[in-house]
Coordinates of C-alpha atoms in Angstrom, one line a residue:
P188 CA -24.0 -10.9 -23.6
D189 CA -20.7 -9.0 -23.1
D190 CA -20.5 -5.4 -24.3
N191 CA -18.7 -6.6 -27.5
Y192 CA -15.3 -5.9 -25.9
G193 CA -15.0 -8.7 -23.4
Y194 CA -16.9 -7.3 -20.4
I195 CA -20.1 -9.2 -19.5
Q196 CA -22.9 -6.7 -19.1
R197 CA -24.7 -8.5 -16.3
L198 CA -25.2 -12.0 -14.9
N199 CA -28.1 -13.8 -13.1
N200 CA -29.4 -12.5 -9.8
D201 CA -30.6 -15.0 -7.2
A202 CA -34.1 -15.5 -8.7
E203 CA -32.7 -15.9 -12.2
Q204 CA -30.2 -18.5 -11.1
K205 CA -33.2 -20.8 -10.2
R206 CA -34.7 -20.8 -13.7
A207 CA -35.1 -24.3 -15.1
G208 CA -33.6 -23.2 -18.4
G209 CA -30.4 -21.9 -16.8
G210 CA -28.4 -19.1 -18.3
G211 CA -25.8 -18.5 -20.9
V212 CA -23.2 -16.1 -22.2
Y213 CA -22.6 -14.6 -25.7
Y214 CA -18.9 -13.5 -25.7
H215 CA -16.7 -11.7 -28.3
T216 CA -13.0 -12.1 -29.1
S217 CA -13.6 -10.2 -32.4
Y218 CA -16.0 -7.4 -33.2
W219 CA -17.3 -5.2 -36.0
G220 CA -18.7 -1.9 -34.8
R221 CA -18.4 1.1 -32.6
P222 CA -16.3 2.5 -31.1
H223 CA -13.8 0.5 -33.3
D224 CA -13.6 -2.9 -34.9
Y225 CA -11.0 -5.4 -33.9
L226 CA -11.1 -7.9 -36.8
W227 CA -7.5 -8.2 -37.8
L228 CA -5.6 -10.1 -35.1
S229 CA -6.7 -12.1 -32.1
S230 CA -5.6 -10.1 -29.1
T231 CA -8.2 -10.5 -26.3
H232 CA -6.2 -11.3 -23.2
P233 CA -6.6 -14.8 -21.9
S234 CA -6.8 -13.5 -18.3
L235 CA -9.7 -11.3 -19.2
I236 CA -11.6 -14.2 -20.9
R237 CA -10.9 -16.3 -17.8
E238 CA -12.0 -13.6 -15.4
E239 CA -15.3 -12.9 -17.1
M240 CA -16.3 -16.5 -18.0
M241 CA -15.4 -17.8 -14.5
K242 CA -17.5 -15.0 -13.1
A243 CA -20.3 -16.4 -15.2
F244 CA -19.6 -19.9 -14.0
E245 CA -19.7 -18.8 -10.3
M246 CA -23.0 -17.0 -11.0
K247 CA -24.5 -20.2 -12.5
T248 CA -24.6 -18.8 -16.0
G249 CA -23.1 -21.9 -17.6
R250 CA -25.8 -23.7 -19.6
L251 CA -24.7 -22.3 -22.9
W252 CA -21.5 -20.4 -23.8
V253 CA -21.3 -18.9 -27.3
L254 CA -18.0 -17.4 -28.7
N255 CA -18.1 -14.9 -31.5
V256 CA -14.8 -15.1 -33.3
G257 CA -15.7 -13.4 -36.6
D258 CA -13.2 -15.5 -38.6
I259 CA -11.9 -18.8 -37.2
K260 CA -8.3 -17.7 -38.2
P261 CA -6.5 -16.2 -36.4
H262 CA -8.4 -17.1 -33.2
E263 CA -7.1 -20.7 -32.8
Y264 CA -5.9 -20.1 -29.2
N265 CA -8.8 -18.0 -27.9
I266 CA -11.2 -20.6 -29.3
E267 CA -9.3 -23.5 -27.7
M268 CA -9.0 -21.8 -24.3
F269 CA -12.7 -20.9 -24.4
M270 CA -13.7 -24.5 -25.2
D271 CA -11.3 -26.0 -22.6
M272 CA -12.7 -23.7 -19.9
A273 CA -16.3 -24.7 -20.9
F274 CA -15.4 -28.4 -20.7
D275 CA -13.5 -28.3 -17.4
P276 CA -13.8 -24.9 -15.7
L277 CA -12.4 -25.8 -12.3
P278 CA -8.6 -25.3 -13.0
F279 CA -9.4 -21.8 -14.3
K280 CA -10.8 -20.7 -10.9
D281 CA -7.1 -19.9 -10.1
G282 CA -6.0 -16.8 -12.0
R283 CA -2.5 -18.2 -12.4
Y284 CA -3.8 -21.1 -14.5
S285 CA -4.2 -18.8 -17.6
K286 CA -0.4 -18.8 -18.1
Q287 CA -0.2 -22.6 -17.5
H288 CA -2.9 -23.2 -20.1
L289 CA -1.1 -21.1 -22.7
L290 CA 2.1 -22.9 -22.0
T291 CA 0.5 -26.4 -22.3
W292 CA -1.1 -25.4 -25.6
V293 CA 2.2 -24.2 -27.1
E294 CA 4.0 -27.3 -25.8
K295 CA 1.5 -29.5 -27.7
I296 CA 2.2 -27.8 -31.0
F297 CA 5.9 -26.8 -30.8
G298 CA 7.4 -29.0 -28.0
K299 CA 8.6 -28.2 -24.5
E300 CA 11.9 -26.5 -25.4
N301 CA 10.3 -24.0 -27.9
A302 CA 7.4 -23.4 -25.6
Q303 CA 9.7 -21.9 -22.9
I304 CA 10.4 -19.1 -25.4
I305 CA 7.1 -18.8 -27.2
E306 CA 4.8 -18.7 -24.1
P307 CA 6.4 -15.6 -22.6
V308 CA 6.4 -13.9 -26.0
L309 CA 2.7 -14.6 -26.5
W310 CA 1.9 -13.5 -23.0
Q311 CA 3.7 -10.2 -23.6
Y312 CA 1.9 -9.8 -26.9
Y313 CA -1.5 -10.1 -25.1
Q314 CA -0.3 -7.8 -22.3
L315 CA 0.7 -5.1 -24.8
A316 CA -2.6 -5.5 -26.7
F317 CA -4.5 -5.1 -23.4
E318 CA -2.9 -1.7 -23.0
R319 CA -4.0 -0.8 -26.5
K320 CA -5.1 -3.2 -29.3
P321 CA -3.2 -2.9 -32.6
E322 CA -6.5 -2.0 -34.3
F323 CA -7.0 0.9 -31.9
M324 CA -3.5 2.5 -32.3
G325 CA -4.8 5.1 -34.7
W326 CA -6.9 6.7 -31.9
S327 CA -9.7 6.7 -34.5
Q328 CA -13.3 5.3 -34.2
T329 CA -16.0 4.0 -36.5
E330 CA -19.8 4.3 -36.8
P331 CA -19.2 7.1 -37.7
T332 CA -15.7 6.6 -39.1
T333 CA -13.1 9.1 -38.1
Q334 CA -9.5 9.7 -39.4
T335 CA -6.5 8.7 -37.3
K336 CA -5.0 11.0 -34.8
Y337 CA -1.8 11.3 -32.8
T338 CA -1.6 8.7 -30.0
G339 CA -1.9 9.4 -26.3
Y340 CA 1.6 8.2 -25.5
N341 CA 4.1 10.7 -24.0
H342 CA 7.4 10.9 -25.8
F343 CA 9.1 13.4 -23.4
Y344 CA 8.3 12.1 -19.8
Y345 CA 8.7 8.9 -17.9
G346 CA 11.6 7.6 -19.9
D347 CA 9.7 8.3 -23.2
E348 CA 6.8 6.0 -22.7
A349 CA 6.3 5.7 -26.5
Q350 CA 9.8 4.4 -26.9
R351 CA 9.4 2.0 -24.0
R352 CA 6.4 0.5 -25.8
I353 CA 8.4 0.2 -29.0
D354 CA 11.2 -1.5 -27.1
K355 CA 8.9 -4.1 -25.6
Y356 CA 7.6 -5.0 -29.0
E357 CA 11.2 -5.0 -30.3
E358 CA 12.1 -7.6 -27.6
I359 CA 9.4 -10.1 -28.6
E360 CA 10.0 -9.4 -32.4
K361 CA 13.6 -10.3 -31.9
E362 CA 12.6 -13.5 -30.1
V363 CA 10.2 -14.8 -32.8
K364 CA 12.6 -13.9 -35.6
A365 CA 15.4 -15.8 -34.0
L366 CA 13.2 -18.8 -33.3
R367 CA 11.8 -18.9 -36.8
S368 CA 15.0 -20.2 -38.2
Q369 CA 15.2 -22.9 -35.6
I370 CA 11.7 -24.3 -35.8
A371 CA 11.3 -27.7 -37.4
S372 CA 10.2 -27.5 -41.1
K373 CA 7.0 -29.4 -40.3
D374 CA 6.0 -26.7 -37.8
A375 CA 7.2 -23.7 -39.8
D376 CA 3.8 -22.8 -41.2
A377 CA 2.0 -23.2 -37.9
F378 CA 4.7 -21.0 -36.2
Y379 CA 4.2 -18.3 -38.8
Q380 CA 0.4 -18.3 -38.4
L381 CA 0.1 -18.7 -34.7
V382 CA 3.1 -16.8 -33.4
Y383 CA 5.2 -14.9 -36.0
Y384 CA 2.6 -13.0 -37.9
P385 CA 0.5 -11.7 -35.0
V386 CA 3.6 -10.7 -32.9
V387 CA 5.5 -9.0 -35.7
C388 CA 2.5 -7.3 -37.3
A389 CA 1.2 -6.0 -33.9
S390 CA 4.7 -4.5 -33.4
L391 CA 4.7 -3.0 -36.9
M392 CA 1.3 -1.4 -36.4
N393 CA 2.6 0.2 -33.2
K394 CA 5.7 1.4 -34.9
K395 CA 3.8 2.8 -37.8
F396 CA 1.9 5.2 -35.4
L397 CA 4.5 5.8 -32.7
Y398 CA 7.3 6.6 -35.3
R399 CA 4.8 8.9 -37.1
D400 CA 4.3 10.7 -33.8
K401 CA 8.0 11.1 -33.3
S402 CA 8.4 12.5 -36.8
W403 CA 5.8 15.1 -36.1
L404 CA 7.0 16.0 -32.6
Y405 CA 10.7 16.0 -33.5
A406 CA 10.1 18.3 -36.5
K407 CA 8.5 20.8 -34.1
Q408 CA 11.8 20.7 -32.2
N409 CA 14.0 21.2 -35.3
R410 CA 15.4 17.7 -35.1
L411 CA 16.8 16.5 -38.4
S412 CA 15.9 12.9 -37.3
A413 CA 12.2 13.7 -38.0
S414 CA 12.8 12.5 -41.5
D415 CA 14.3 9.2 -40.3
Y416 CA 11.2 8.5 -38.1
A417 CA 8.9 9.3 -41.1
A418 CA 10.8 6.7 -43.1
L419 CA 10.6 4.2 -40.3
S420 CA 6.8 4.7 -40.0
K421 CA 6.4 4.1 -43.8
Q422 CA 8.7 1.1 -43.6
A423 CA 6.5 -0.4 -40.8
Y424 CA 3.5 -0.1 -43.1
D425 CA 5.3 -1.6 -46.0
S426 CA 6.4 -4.5 -43.9
I427 CA 2.8 -5.3 -42.8
V428 CA 1.9 -5.4 -46.5
S429 CA 4.8 -7.8 -47.3
E430 CA 4.1 -10.1 -44.3
T431 CA 0.4 -10.3 -45.2
A432 CA 1.3 -11.2 -48.8
Y433 CA 3.6 -14.0 -47.5
Y434 CA 0.8 -15.3 -45.3
N435 CA -1.6 -15.5 -48.2
N436 CA 0.7 -16.7 -50.9
N437 CA 3.5 -18.6 -49.3
V438 CA 2.3 -20.3 -46.1
A439 CA 1.4 -23.9 -46.7
D440 CA 2.0 -23.4 -50.5
G441 CA -0.8 -20.9 -50.7
K442 CA -3.4 -23.0 -48.8
W443 CA -4.6 -19.8 -47.0
K444 CA -4.7 -17.5 -49.9
N445 CA -7.0 -14.5 -49.1
I446 CA -7.7 -15.7 -45.5
M447 CA -5.7 -12.8 -44.1
S448 CA -6.6 -9.2 -44.7
M449 CA -4.4 -6.4 -43.2
A450 CA -7.2 -3.9 -43.7
P451 CA -10.6 -5.3 -42.6
R452 CA -13.4 -3.0 -43.8
G453 CA -10.7 -0.6 -45.1
L454 CA -10.8 1.6 -41.9
P455 CA -8.3 4.5 -41.7
V456 CA -6.1 2.8 -39.1
Y457 CA -4.9 0.3 -41.7
D458 CA -3.9 3.0 -44.3
P459 CA -0.4 4.2 -44.9
P460 CA 0.7 6.7 -42.3
V461 CA -0.3 10.3 -42.8
L462 CA 3.0 12.1 -42.6
T463 CA 3.2 15.9 -42.3
E464 CA 5.6 18.0 -44.2
I465 CA 8.9 18.4 -42.4
K466 CA 10.5 21.9 -42.2
I467 CA 13.6 22.3 -40.1
D468 CA 15.3 25.5 -39.0
S469 CA 19.0 24.5 -39.4
S470 CA 20.4 27.7 -37.9
A471 CA 21.3 26.1 -34.5
V472 CA 23.2 23.2 -36.2
W473 CA 22.7 21.0 -33.2
G474 CA 20.7 21.0 -29.9
L475 CA 19.7 19.0 -26.9
A476 CA 16.4 18.1 -25.1
P477 CA 16.5 17.0 -21.5
E478 CA 13.7 14.6 -20.4
G479 CA 10.5 16.6 -19.6
F480 CA 11.8 20.0 -20.6
V481 CA 9.2 20.9 -23.3
N482 CA 6.5 23.4 -23.8
K483 CA 2.8 22.4 -23.8
D484 CA 2.9 22.3 -27.7
S485 CA 5.8 19.9 -27.5
S486 CA 8.3 22.5 -28.8
L487 CA 11.6 22.8 -26.9
V488 CA 12.0 25.3 -24.0
S489 CA 14.3 28.0 -25.1
I490 CA 17.9 27.3 -24.3
S491 CA 18.1 30.8 -22.7
N492 CA 16.3 29.2 -19.8
K493 CA 18.2 26.8 -17.6
L494 CA 17.7 23.3 -19.0
Q495 CA 17.3 20.7 -16.3
L496 CA 16.3 17.1 -15.7
P497 CA 13.7 15.9 -13.2
Q498 CA 15.0 15.6 -9.7
F499 CA 16.8 12.4 -8.6
N500 CA 16.0 11.0 -5.2
W501 CA 18.1 8.6 -3.1
W502 CA 15.3 6.1 -2.5
E503 CA 14.7 5.6 -6.3
N504 CA 16.8 3.8 -8.9
K505 CA 15.8 6.3 -11.6
K506 CA 17.5 7.3 -14.8
Y507 CA 16.6 10.2 -17.1
F508 CA 17.6 11.0 -20.7
V509 CA 19.1 13.8 -22.6
D510 CA 18.7 13.8 -26.4
L511 CA 21.4 15.3 -28.6
F512 CA 20.3 16.0 -32.1
L513 CA 21.3 17.6 -35.4
S514 CA 19.4 20.4 -37.0
D515 CA 21.7 20.8 -40.0
D516 CA 23.3 18.4 -42.5
K517 CA 26.7 18.6 -40.8
V518 CA 28.9 16.2 -38.8
V519 CA 29.3 17.3 -35.2
N520 CA 31.8 15.7 -32.8
W521 CA 30.6 16.2 -29.3
S522 CA 31.8 15.5 -25.7
A523 CA 30.2 15.7 -22.3
A524 CA 31.7 16.8 -19.0
T525 CA 30.1 16.6 -15.5
S526 CA 30.7 19.0 -12.7
S527 CA 30.8 16.2 -10.2
K528 CA 31.8 12.6 -10.0
W529 CA 28.4 11.5 -8.7
I530 CA 26.8 12.2 -12.1
S531 CA 27.1 9.2 -14.4
L532 CA 26.5 9.2 -18.2
S533 CA 25.9 6.3 -20.5
Q534 CA 28.2 8.0 -23.1
E535 CA 30.6 10.8 -22.8
K536 CA 31.6 11.5 -26.4
G537 CA 30.5 10.7 -29.9
T538 CA 29.5 11.9 -33.3
L539 CA 26.2 13.1 -34.8
S540 CA 26.0 12.6 -38.5
P541 CA 23.5 13.3 -41.3
D542 CA 23.5 9.5 -42.1
F543 CA 20.3 7.6 -41.4
G544 CA 19.9 6.7 -37.8
K545 CA 22.8 8.8 -36.6
K546 CA 21.1 12.2 -36.5
Q547 CA 20.4 12.0 -32.8
L548 CA 21.5 10.1 -29.7
R549 CA 20.0 9.5 -26.3
I550 CA 22.3 9.8 -23.3
W551 CA 21.1 8.3 -20.0
V552 CA 21.9 10.1 -16.8
T553 CA 22.2 8.2 -13.4
I554 CA 23.5 9.1 -10.0
D555 CA 26.3 7.3 -8.1
W556 CA 24.9 7.8 -4.6
S557 CA 28.1 6.5 -3.0
K558 CA 29.9 9.6 -4.3
A559 CA 27.1 12.1 -3.7
P560 CA 27.3 14.5 -0.8
A561 CA 25.7 12.8 2.2
D562 CA 22.5 14.0 4.0
E563 CA 21.9 17.0 1.8
E564 CA 18.5 17.8 0.4
K565 CA 19.4 20.1 -2.4
I566 CA 22.4 19.0 -4.3
S567 CA 23.1 20.5 -7.8
G568 CA 25.4 19.7 -10.6
T569 CA 25.8 20.4 -14.3
I570 CA 26.4 18.4 -17.5
S571 CA 28.1 20.4 -20.2
F572 CA 27.8 19.2 -23.8
T573 CA 30.3 20.7 -26.2
G574 CA 30.5 20.4 -30.0
G575 CA 30.4 22.4 -33.2
G576 CA 31.9 25.5 -31.5
K577 CA 29.3 25.8 -28.7
T578 CA 28.5 24.4 -25.3
L579 CA 25.0 23.6 -23.9
S580 CA 24.4 22.8 -20.2
V581 CA 21.9 20.7 -18.3
Q582 CA 21.2 21.1 -14.6
V583 CA 21.1 18.1 -12.4
A584 CA 19.3 18.2 -9.0
C585 CA 19.4 15.5 -6.3
N586 CA 17.9 14.9 -2.8
N587 CA 20.2 12.7 -0.6
L588 CA 18.8 13.8 2.8
K589 CA 18.2 10.5 4.7
D590 CA 16.2 11.8 7.6
D591 CA 15.0 9.2 10.1
K592 CA 11.3 9.4 9.2
L593 CA 11.9 8.8 5.5
K594 CA 14.7 6.4 6.1
N595 CA 12.6 4.0 8.1
F596 CA 9.4 4.4 6.1
K597 CA 7.9 1.5 4.2
G598 CA 5.5 2.4 1.5
F599 CA 5.1 4.7 -1.5
I600 CA 7.0 7.9 -1.7
E601 CA 6.3 11.1 -3.7
S602 CA 8.6 11.5 -6.7
N603 CA 8.7 14.7 -8.7
G604 CA 5.2 15.6 -7.6
Y605 CA 3.3 12.3 -7.8
V606 CA 2.9 8.9 -6.2
S607 CA 2.3 5.7 -8.2
I608 CA 0.8 2.6 -6.7
H609 CA -0.1 -0.8 -8.1
A610 CA -3.3 -1.9 -6.3
S611 CA -2.1 -5.4 -5.4
N612 CA 0.8 -3.9 -3.3
F613 CA -1.2 -2.8 -0.4
S614 CA 0.3 -2.2 3.0
R615 CA -2.5 -3.9 5.0
Q616 CA -5.9 -5.3 4.4
T617 CA -9.0 -6.1 6.6
N618 CA -11.4 -8.9 5.7
I619 CA -14.8 -9.1 7.2
A620 CA -17.2 -12.1 7.4
G621 CA -15.7 -13.8 4.3
R622 CA -15.8 -10.6 2.3
R623 CA -12.5 -9.4 1.0
W624 CA -10.3 -7.7 -1.6
E625 CA -8.6 -10.6 -3.3
V626 CA -5.4 -10.5 -5.4
V627 CA -5.9 -11.9 -8.9
D628 CA -2.7 -12.9 -10.8
G629 CA -2.2 -12.2 -14.5
L630 CA -5.0 -9.7 -14.9
G631 CA -4.9 -5.9 -15.7
H632 CA -2.4 -3.5 -16.9
T633 CA -0.1 -4.1 -13.9
G634 CA -0.4 -7.9 -14.2
K635 CA -1.9 -8.3 -10.8
V636 CA -5.1 -6.6 -9.5
I637 CA -7.4 -6.7 -6.5
E638 CA -11.1 -7.8 -6.9
A639 CA -14.0 -7.5 -4.5
F640 CA -15.3 -10.9 -3.5
P641 CA -17.5 -12.8 -3.0
L642 CA -19.6 -12.1 -6.2
Q643 CA -22.9 -12.5 -4.3
L644 CA -23.5 -10.7 -1.0
K645 CA -26.0 -11.9 1.6
T646 CA -26.9 -8.3 2.4
K647 CA -26.4 -5.1 0.6
I648 CA -23.8 -2.6 2.0
D649 CA -25.5 0.3 3.7
T650 CA -23.8 3.5 2.3
S651 CA -25.9 5.9 4.3
N652 CA -23.9 5.6 7.5
S653 CA -20.2 6.3 7.0
A654 CA -19.1 5.2 10.5
L655 CA -21.0 1.9 10.0
L656 CA -19.5 1.4 6.5
K657 CA -16.0 1.9 7.8
S658 CA -16.4 -0.7 10.6
T659 CA -18.3 -3.4 8.6
T660 CA -16.6 -3.2 5.2
P661 CA -13.4 -4.9 4.0
S662 CA -10.6 -2.5 3.1
V663 CA -7.1 -2.2 1.8
E664 CA -4.6 0.4 2.9
Y665 CA -1.7 2.1 1.2
D666 CA 0.9 4.0 3.2
F667 CA 2.4 6.9 1.2
Y668 CA 4.8 9.7 2.0
T669 CA 4.6 13.3 0.7
L670 CA 7.6 15.7 0.5
A671 CA 5.6 18.9 0.7
A672 CA 2.2 20.1 1.7
A673 CA -0.4 19.8 -1.1
T674 CA -4.0 19.1 -1.9
P675 CA -3.6 15.9 -4.0
E676 CA -5.9 14.6 -6.7
I677 CA -6.2 10.8 -6.5
T678 CA -7.0 8.8 -9.6
I679 CA -8.1 5.2 -9.1
Y680 CA -8.0 3.0 -12.2
T681 CA -10.3 0.0 -12.5
L682 CA -11.1 -2.5 -15.2
P683 CA -14.2 -1.3 -17.0
T684 CA -16.4 -4.1 -15.8
H685 CA -20.2 -4.0 -15.4
P686 CA -22.3 -4.7 -12.3
V687 CA -22.4 -8.4 -11.4
N688 CA -26.2 -8.3 -11.7
N689 CA -29.0 -5.8 -11.3
N690 CA -28.7 -5.9 -7.5
Y691 CA -25.4 -4.0 -7.6
S692 CA -23.5 -1.1 -9.1
M693 CA -19.7 -0.4 -9.4
R694 CA -18.9 1.4 -6.2
Y695 CA -16.1 1.6 -3.7
A696 CA -15.3 4.2 -1.0
V697 CA -12.1 6.2 -0.4
S698 CA -10.7 7.8 2.7
I699 CA -7.4 9.4 3.5
D700 CA -6.0 9.4 7.1
D701 CA -9.3 8.0 8.3
G702 CA -11.0 11.2 7.1
A703 CA -14.4 11.5 5.5
L704 CA -15.5 8.8 3.1
Q705 CA -16.0 9.6 -0.6
I706 CA -18.1 7.0 -2.4
V707 CA -17.1 6.4 -6.0
N708 CA -19.2 4.8 -8.8
F709 CA -17.7 4.1 -12.2
R710 CA -20.7 2.4 -13.8
T711 CA -21.3 3.5 -17.4
A712 CA -24.5 3.9 -19.2
G713 CA -25.2 2.3 -22.6
R714 CA -22.8 3.3 -25.3
S715 CA -21.7 6.5 -23.8
E716 CA -18.5 8.3 -24.8
E717 CA -17.0 7.3 -21.5
W718 CA -17.8 3.6 -22.1
K719 CA -16.2 3.9 -25.6
Q720 CA -13.0 5.3 -24.2
N721 CA -13.0 2.7 -21.4
V722 CA -13.1 -0.3 -23.7
L723 CA -10.6 1.2 -26.1
R724 CA -8.1 1.4 -23.3
N725 CA -9.3 -1.4 -21.1
S726 CA -9.5 1.0 -18.2
A727 CA -12.0 3.1 -16.2
S728 CA -11.0 5.9 -13.8
R729 CA -12.4 8.2 -11.2
K730 CA -10.8 11.2 -9.5
V731 CA -11.0 12.0 -5.8
V732 CA -9.8 15.3 -4.4
S733 CA -8.3 15.3 -0.9
N734 CA -8.1 18.0 1.7
L735 CA -4.7 19.7 2.3
L736 CA -2.1 17.2 3.4
A737 CA 1.0 18.1 5.3
A738 CA 4.4 16.7 4.3
G739 CA 5.0 13.3 5.8
K740 CA 3.3 9.9 6.2
H741 CA -0.4 9.3 5.1
T742 CA -2.7 6.4 4.5
L743 CA -5.1 5.9 1.6
K744 CA -7.9 3.4 2.4
I745 CA -10.2 1.8 -0.1
Y746 CA -13.4 0.1 1.1
M747 CA -15.4 -2.5 -0.7
I748 CA -19.0 -1.8 -1.5
D749 CA -20.1 -3.7 -4.7
P750 CA -18.8 -7.2 -5.6
G751 CA -16.8 -7.6 -8.8
V752 CA -15.0 -4.3 -8.7
I753 CA -11.4 -4.7 -10.0
I754 CA -8.8 -2.1 -9.0
D755 CA -5.6 -2.0 -11.1
R756 CA -3.6 1.0 -10.0
I757 CA -3.6 4.4 -8.2
L758 CA -2.0 7.7 -9.0
I759 CA -1.7 10.5 -6.4
N760 CA -1.0 13.9 -8.1
M761 CA 0.7 16.3 -5.8
G762 CA 1.1 18.8 -8.6
G763 CA 3.8 17.3 -10.7
L764 CA 2.0 14.5 -12.6
Q765 CA 2.3 14.7 -16.4
K766 CA 0.0 13.2 -18.9
A767 CA 0.7 9.6 -19.7
Y768 CA -1.2 6.7 -21.3
S769 CA 0.6 3.6 -20.0
I770 CA 1.1 2.6 -16.4
L771 CA 3.8 4.4 -14.5
E772 CA 6.5 2.6 -12.5
E773 CA 5.7 2.5 -8.8
T774 CA 7.3 5.1 -6.7
K775 CA 9.5 3.0 -4.4
R776 CA 7.8 0.7 -1.9
G777 CA 9.2 -1.4 0.9
S778 CA 12.4 -1.2 2.9
I779 CA 14.3 1.6 1.3
V780 CA 17.4 1.9 3.6
Q781 CA 20.5 1.9 1.4

C-alpha cells in the first residue's frame, strides 16, 4: 500500500517479483486519518500518481491495482487516469504524458477550444494543491484533532509569498468564471462539478486562511487595513457555503443534493475563520513597510532606524515592495520622490482612504540599470514618501560592479545571503554504466525534478569508501558563486518517497568543491512526526553544513546512492535566508552578461 498520501511504502524485491501470484498496489487519492484528512476535493497531483504507479509497473507490481477514492465524486478525473494507466501503462512511462492525458480528457468532455483554457487551469490547481492541499491550509491535524494555526507562508519577504499564492489562485479563478458564461448549456453542470467548484473553492479556502493571517499580522503593524482582510477572510468562508449550496441544490436540478459536503467530519479547518480582536494605534496616522523590514514578532521596525529594501543586484531582474498604509480614519494624499533617476516606482502619487480596499497600497520598486552608475559595488539612493504633513524615507542599495569573474560566470549567484537552485537545472552530470540522475517533467514543486535510475541496481553501492563512491557513482553538479566568505548551510528538498524495496534506503551523498562526502538519508520511520509534516507539505528535507567557503565560484555535487530518490530543489544559506514555505525563485542561472 501507499502511506495514505500517495507515496508507495515499498515494492517487490527480486525474489518477490518471481512469485506466481504477482503483486499489487492499494493507493489513495482520498483519506480519512492522521495527520489530516483530505476528503473534500480531489487534489492528488496526476504526476505523482503517474510517478508512483509507473514505479510499481516497472517493479512488476501490476497484477492488481486498487484505488481508494472515498467518494466517487469529485474524483472523476483521478479515477479515469488511474484506470487508463492500468489498461495501457506504456504511454505513461514518459512524465510529459500526464499533461497530455489531462488535455485529452478535458477535450472529450468540453471540446478542443475550451480544453486549451481548462487544462492549464486544472494543472495549476493540482500544482498549487501539491504545495499544500486545501484541507491542510489550517496547519491543523487530526487523531488527535487540533485547532487551526497561522500558516507557514511569509507575508514580508520574497515578494510576499502569501500574496503570490493568492494571486495564482486569482488567475485561475478568473479563467473559470469567465469561461462559465461561455460553456454550452448542455455542459454547464459538468463544468461546475469538474472545474468550477474545485478551482474556486480551493482558492476560497486559501484566501480564508491567508487573509486571516494578513489581518492578524497587519494589526500588529497598526495597519487599518487589518479590518478589510478580516472581512475578506469571512467573505471567503461565506462563499464556500454558498457555492456548496448551489452544488447540492441547483446543479442538474438538485440531482446531486447532499453529495457535496464542505466540512467532512466537521474538522476545524472547515469552520469559519477565527479572527482576533483588532486594536490599532492611530497616532501615526499613516506609515510604510518596506519588504523584509520587520521584527521577529512581525511588528514593524521603528522608523527611527533607517528603513531599507533588500539589495538589488545587476544580474537579477528583481523587484521589491513598499507598503503605504493608514493607521487612522483620515484621507492622506501622498507623493513619492526618488533621489536618483535609476530608481523606478510603480506609482509616484495617490490617495489613502478609510474606504474598503483603499486603506493601503503596494508600491513596487525596480532599478533602471541603464541609468545606474556603472561598475560600482555600493550604490545608494533614497525614496521619500510625503503625505499628511510628514515624510518617511526608504534606503535603496544596489550592486552594479561587473567584474570579469562574475560577468562571465554561468551558474547560480548569491542574492541577499542565499542561493536558490532547482535540481533539474544542473551545470553538468555524469552517468555511469546505465545509472543516472534523470530529469522527470511535470513532477514536484518546481515542475521538473531529477530521479535516481534505474529502480533496480545489479549491485549495491559501497558507501564505506568515499574515493570509490566518487569514481563509480553517477552525479550532478551545480556551479554557484558567493559574494562573501561564509560557512553555508545547504538544504536539499526531495519528494517524501519511500525506499523502492527492502534492499534500499533513501540516500544520496553531497560534496562541495570535491571535498569530503557527506551521506544523507531522508528515510522516515512509521508515522513519525517528521513523516506527518513531510506528507502535509509533499516535501522532505535534509541540511548539510559546509566548511568555510571563500567568495567566488564553487561547485555542489550530488552523488546517487539509492534508486528512486527524487530531488526537487536546493537552498544554500549564506546567512541571509529567511523563513519561507513555498519554493523560491532561482537566483540567476546561465549567461548573465547584460
